[in-house]
Amino acid sequence: QQQVKQSPQSLIVQKGGISIINCAYENTAFDYFPWYQQFPGKGPALLIAIRPDVSEKKEGRFTISFNKSAKQFSLHIMDSQPGDSATYFCAASSQTGANNLFFGTGTRLTVIP
Amino acid sequence: NAGVTQTPKFQVLKTGQSMTLQCAQDMNHNSMYWYRQDPGMGLRLIYYSASEGTTDKGEVPNGYNVSRLNKREFSLRLESAAPSQTSVYFCASGNRQGDTQYFGPGTRLTVL
């Protein structure tokens, strides 16, 4: 059973456009929601993370929006650039329990020049 | 700091052969993890070690064994490789379960 559901599987965006990737979860105990970025041939790297005490977190062109009541969170990439082309994974965990991170299945983003 | 290192980077095995994937971290993290990544499947947890001296099964442990050699090192062993184990393997570490994980560069394994 997939603990975190991610969509879309792939996404093509024009340079300068907005990329949006969505994730949903069921476990209300989850209280930590990171996003990872993975370039081809590399390991995933933490991009940005949010905790449920805030509804939005912004770091540069990357923003996480969090909807606790809907149990959904999303990554927005503003002014998308070809260098953003990568696979993005959302994840969730409960930091108060002995739980590991649960990952979504990933979204392959391609930004066309 | 090197972060998380993995060896080897690439490996080709024949069915039935055995091998050990090595992982080391220099961030003094308590928890370490082994994942496999297959197209369309995301990251699937094979085994993890929440702290030195403990190991537990993840989502897909069959065909694998692990050893937490010390706080820095966590190895993954394939006793009798099968073509279904062709994958990219990632090691990761973190301060504690559920916390941010830091990934190594991966090992690309092909089993013929």
Short mmCIF file of C-alpha atoms in Angstrom, two decimals:
data_model
loop_
_atom_site.label_atom_id
_atom_site.label_comp_id
_atom_site.label_asym_id
_atom_site.label_seq_id
_atom_site.Cartn_x
_atom_site.Cartn_y
_atom_site.Cartn_z
CA GLN A 1 0.00 0.00 0.00
CA GLN A 2 1.47 3.29 -1.11
CA GLN A 3 1.60 5.59 1.92
CA VAL A 4 2.24 8.67 -0.21
CA LYS A 5 0.64 9.06 -3.64
CA GLN A 6 2.35 11.36 -6.11
CA SER A 7 1.20 12.80 -9.42
CA PRO A 8 1.82 13.31 -12.23
CA GLN A 9 4.32 10.64 -13.19
CA SER A 10 5.87 12.95 -15.75
CA LEU A 11 5.59 16.64 -16.52
CA ILE A 12 6.78 18.79 -19.41
CA VAL A 13 6.90 22.55 -18.88
CA GLN A 14 8.14 25.43 -20.99
CA LYS A 15 11.01 27.53 -19.69
CA GLY A 16 9.63 30.27 -17.47
CA GLY A 17 6.47 28.35 -16.67
CA ILE A 18 5.22 26.98 -13.35
CA SER A 19 5.74 23.30 -12.52
CA ILE A 20 3.31 21.78 -10.01
CA ILE A 21 3.66 18.32 -8.47
CA ASN A 22 1.07 16.98 -6.07
CA CYS A 23 1.18 14.46 -3.23
CA ALA A 24 -1.46 13.00 -0.95
CA TYR A 25 -1.26 10.93 2.20
CA GLU A 26 -3.63 9.13 4.57
CA ASN A 27 -1.71 8.81 7.82
CA THR A 28 -2.66 11.77 10.03
CA ALA A 29 0.36 11.07 12.22
CA PHE A 30 2.71 12.31 9.49
CA ASP A 31 4.32 15.56 10.57
CA TYR A 32 7.30 16.01 8.27
CA PHE A 33 7.05 16.45 4.50
CA PRO A 34 10.29 16.77 2.51
CA TRP A 35 10.82 16.99 -1.22
CA TYR A 36 13.85 15.44 -2.87
CA GLN A 37 15.40 16.28 -6.24
CA GLN A 38 17.32 13.68 -8.23
CA PHE A 39 19.43 14.33 -11.32
CA PRO A 40 20.28 11.45 -13.67
CA GLY A 41 23.07 9.28 -12.30
CA LYS A 42 22.95 10.93 -8.86
CA GLY A 43 21.35 10.18 -5.53
CA PRO A 44 18.27 12.09 -4.34
CA ALA A 45 19.04 15.30 -2.45
CA LEU A 46 16.82 17.24 -0.06
CA LEU A 47 15.28 20.23 -1.84
CA ILE A 48 12.83 21.71 0.66
CA ALA A 49 10.75 20.46 3.58
CA ILE A 50 7.69 21.57 5.57
CA ARG A 51 6.06 20.75 8.87
CA PRO A 52 2.27 20.99 9.34
CA ASP A 53 2.36 24.06 11.57
CA VAL A 54 2.62 26.23 8.43
CA SER A 55 0.63 26.14 5.19
CA GLU A 56 3.40 27.32 2.89
CA LYS A 57 7.17 27.41 2.75
CA LYS A 58 9.17 29.20 0.09
CA GLU A 59 12.84 28.90 -0.77
CA GLY A 60 13.81 30.83 -3.86
CA ARG A 61 11.76 29.58 -6.80
CA PHE A 62 10.56 26.51 -4.89
CA THR A 63 7.42 26.58 -2.74
CA ILE A 64 5.66 23.85 -0.78
CA SER A 65 1.94 24.32 -0.21
CA PHE A 66 0.41 22.22 2.54
CA ASN A 67 -3.28 21.49 3.11
CA LYS A 68 -3.65 19.61 6.39
CA SER A 69 -7.42 19.10 6.17
CA ALA A 70 -7.15 17.63 2.66
CA LYS A 71 -4.00 15.68 3.54
CA GLN A 72 -2.27 17.02 0.48
CA PHE A 73 0.91 18.91 -0.24
CA SER A 74 2.43 20.17 -3.44
CA LEU A 75 5.66 21.51 -4.88
CA HIS A 76 5.54 24.61 -7.06
CA ILE A 77 8.55 25.58 -9.15
CA MET A 78 8.23 29.14 -10.38
CA ASP A 79 10.02 30.39 -13.50
CA SER A 80 11.05 26.81 -14.34
CA GLN A 81 14.48 26.45 -15.93
CA PRO A 82 16.05 23.67 -18.03
CA GLY A 83 18.41 23.06 -15.10
CA ASP A 84 15.37 22.07 -13.01
CA SER A 85 14.86 19.02 -15.25
CA ALA A 86 15.10 16.13 -12.79
CA THR A 87 13.00 13.60 -10.93
CA TYR A 88 11.22 14.91 -7.85
CA PHE A 89 10.10 12.77 -4.93
CA CYS A 90 7.77 13.78 -2.14
CA ALA A 91 8.00 12.00 1.18
CA ALA A 92 6.34 11.93 4.59
CA SER A 93 7.12 10.67 8.06
CA SER A 94 6.04 10.82 11.64
CA GLN A 95 8.90 12.17 13.67
CA THR A 96 7.30 11.30 16.97
CA GLY A 97 7.11 7.59 16.21
CA ALA A 98 9.59 4.99 15.07
CA ASN A 99 8.68 5.51 11.43
CA ASN A 100 10.82 5.84 8.39
CA LEU A 101 10.30 8.22 5.50
CA PHE A 102 7.68 7.05 3.01
CA PHE A 103 8.42 8.17 -0.55
CA GLY A 104 6.12 8.90 -3.46
CA THR A 105 6.84 7.19 -6.78
CA GLY A 106 8.46 10.28 -8.32
CA THR A 107 7.74 12.82 -11.05
CA ARG A 108 10.08 13.25 -13.98
CA LEU A 109 10.13 16.95 -14.86
CA THR A 110 11.39 18.15 -18.23
CA VAL A 111 11.71 21.88 -18.81
CA ILE A 112 11.87 22.76 -22.49
CA PRO A 113 14.05 25.75 -23.44
CA ASN B 1 33.10 15.81 4.58
CA ALA B 2 32.39 13.15 1.97
CA GLY B 3 28.81 12.59 3.22
CA VAL B 4 27.58 9.15 2.17
CA THR B 5 29.89 7.06 0.00
CA GLN B 6 29.06 3.82 -1.79
CA THR B 7 31.19 1.21 -3.51
CA PRO B 8 31.22 -0.02 -6.16
CA LYS B 9 29.59 2.43 -8.59
CA PHE B 10 28.81 -0.26 -11.15
CA GLN B 11 28.70 -4.05 -10.98
CA VAL B 12 27.70 -6.85 -13.32
CA LEU B 13 26.96 -10.26 -11.82
CA LYS B 14 25.88 -13.60 -13.17
CA THR B 15 22.83 -15.31 -11.70
CA GLY B 16 23.79 -17.10 -8.50
CA GLN B 17 26.85 -15.00 -7.73
CA SER B 18 27.14 -13.15 -4.47
CA MET B 19 28.38 -9.68 -3.65
CA THR B 20 28.40 -7.04 -0.94
CA LEU B 21 27.60 -3.38 -1.47
CA GLN B 22 29.46 -1.09 0.89
CA CYS B 23 28.19 2.15 2.40
CA ALA B 24 29.85 4.59 4.79
CA GLN B 25 28.83 7.96 6.21
CA ASP B 26 30.90 10.56 8.02
CA MET B 27 28.05 12.67 9.43
CA ASN B 28 27.79 10.77 12.73
CA HIS B 29 24.24 9.75 11.86
CA ASN B 30 22.47 7.10 13.90
CA SER B 31 20.18 5.72 11.21
CA MET B 32 21.16 4.16 7.90
CA TYR B 33 19.09 2.78 5.02
CA TRP B 34 19.29 0.74 1.85
CA TYR B 35 16.91 1.43 -1.03
CA ARG B 36 16.48 0.11 -4.51
CA GLN B 37 15.22 2.28 -7.34
CA ASP B 38 13.47 0.81 -10.34
CA PRO B 39 11.74 2.68 -13.19
CA GLY B 40 8.22 3.73 -12.19
CA MET B 41 8.60 2.24 -8.69
CA GLY B 42 10.25 5.08 -6.87
CA LEU B 43 12.47 4.31 -3.89
CA ARG B 44 11.72 1.09 -2.07
CA LEU B 45 13.24 0.42 1.33
CA ILE B 46 15.13 -2.87 1.57
CA TYR B 47 16.56 -2.76 5.10
CA TYR B 48 17.32 -0.12 7.66
CA SER B 49 19.29 0.32 10.84
CA ALA B 50 17.71 2.75 13.27
CA SER B 51 20.82 2.77 15.42
CA GLU B 52 24.14 0.98 15.73
CA GLY B 53 23.56 -2.66 16.58
CA THR B 54 20.03 -2.90 15.16
CA THR B 55 18.70 -3.81 11.73
CA ASP B 56 15.14 -4.25 10.46
CA LYS B 57 13.39 -5.29 7.29
CA GLY B 58 11.89 -2.73 5.01
CA GLU B 59 9.41 -3.13 2.18
CA VAL B 60 11.41 -5.50 -0.06
CA PRO B 61 13.95 -7.49 2.04
CA ASN B 62 13.78 -10.88 0.31
CA GLY B 63 17.10 -11.95 -1.20
CA TYR B 64 19.15 -9.47 0.82
CA ASN B 65 21.01 -9.34 4.11
CA VAL B 66 22.59 -6.40 5.89
CA SER B 67 25.25 -5.73 8.46
CA ARG B 68 25.65 -2.58 10.54
CA LEU B 69 29.37 -2.95 11.02
CA ASN B 70 29.71 0.15 13.22
CA LYS B 71 28.13 3.57 13.39
CA ARG B 72 29.68 4.64 10.07
CA GLU B 73 29.21 1.54 7.91
CA PHE B 74 26.18 -0.38 6.67
CA SER B 75 26.61 -3.11 4.07
CA LEU B 76 24.09 -4.90 1.84
CA ARG B 77 24.72 -8.47 0.72
CA LEU B 78 23.18 -10.42 -2.11
CA GLU B 79 23.82 -14.09 -1.36
CA SER B 80 22.62 -15.51 -4.69
CA ALA B 81 21.91 -12.79 -7.21
CA ALA B 82 18.85 -13.01 -9.47
CA PRO B 83 17.96 -10.97 -12.57
CA SER B 84 15.08 -9.42 -10.58
CA GLN B 85 17.72 -7.73 -8.42
CA THR B 86 18.97 -5.67 -11.34
CA SER B 87 18.47 -2.16 -10.05
CA VAL B 88 20.13 0.98 -8.75
CA TYR B 89 20.88 0.72 -5.04
CA PHE B 90 21.09 3.74 -2.79
CA CYS B 91 22.38 4.00 0.74
CA ALA B 92 21.17 6.83 2.95
CA SER B 93 21.72 8.07 6.48
CA GLY B 94 19.94 10.38 8.91
CA ASN B 95 20.05 11.55 12.48
CA ARG B 96 17.05 9.42 13.40
CA GLN B 97 14.11 7.61 11.88
CA GLY B 98 11.71 9.89 10.08
CA ASP B 99 14.26 12.67 9.81
CA THR B 100 15.92 14.04 6.69
CA GLN B 101 17.92 11.40 4.84
CA TYR B 102 21.14 12.01 2.95
CA PHE B 103 21.77 9.75 -0.01
CA GLY B 104 24.89 8.30 -1.54
CA PRO B 105 25.59 8.34 -5.30
CA GLY B 106 24.22 4.84 -5.88
CA THR B 107 25.42 1.50 -7.22
CA ARG B 108 24.10 0.35 -10.58
CA LEU B 109 23.83 -3.45 -10.47
CA THR B 110 23.07 -5.69 -13.42
CA VAL B 111 22.41 -9.39 -12.93
CA LEU B 112 22.64 -11.47 -16.09
#
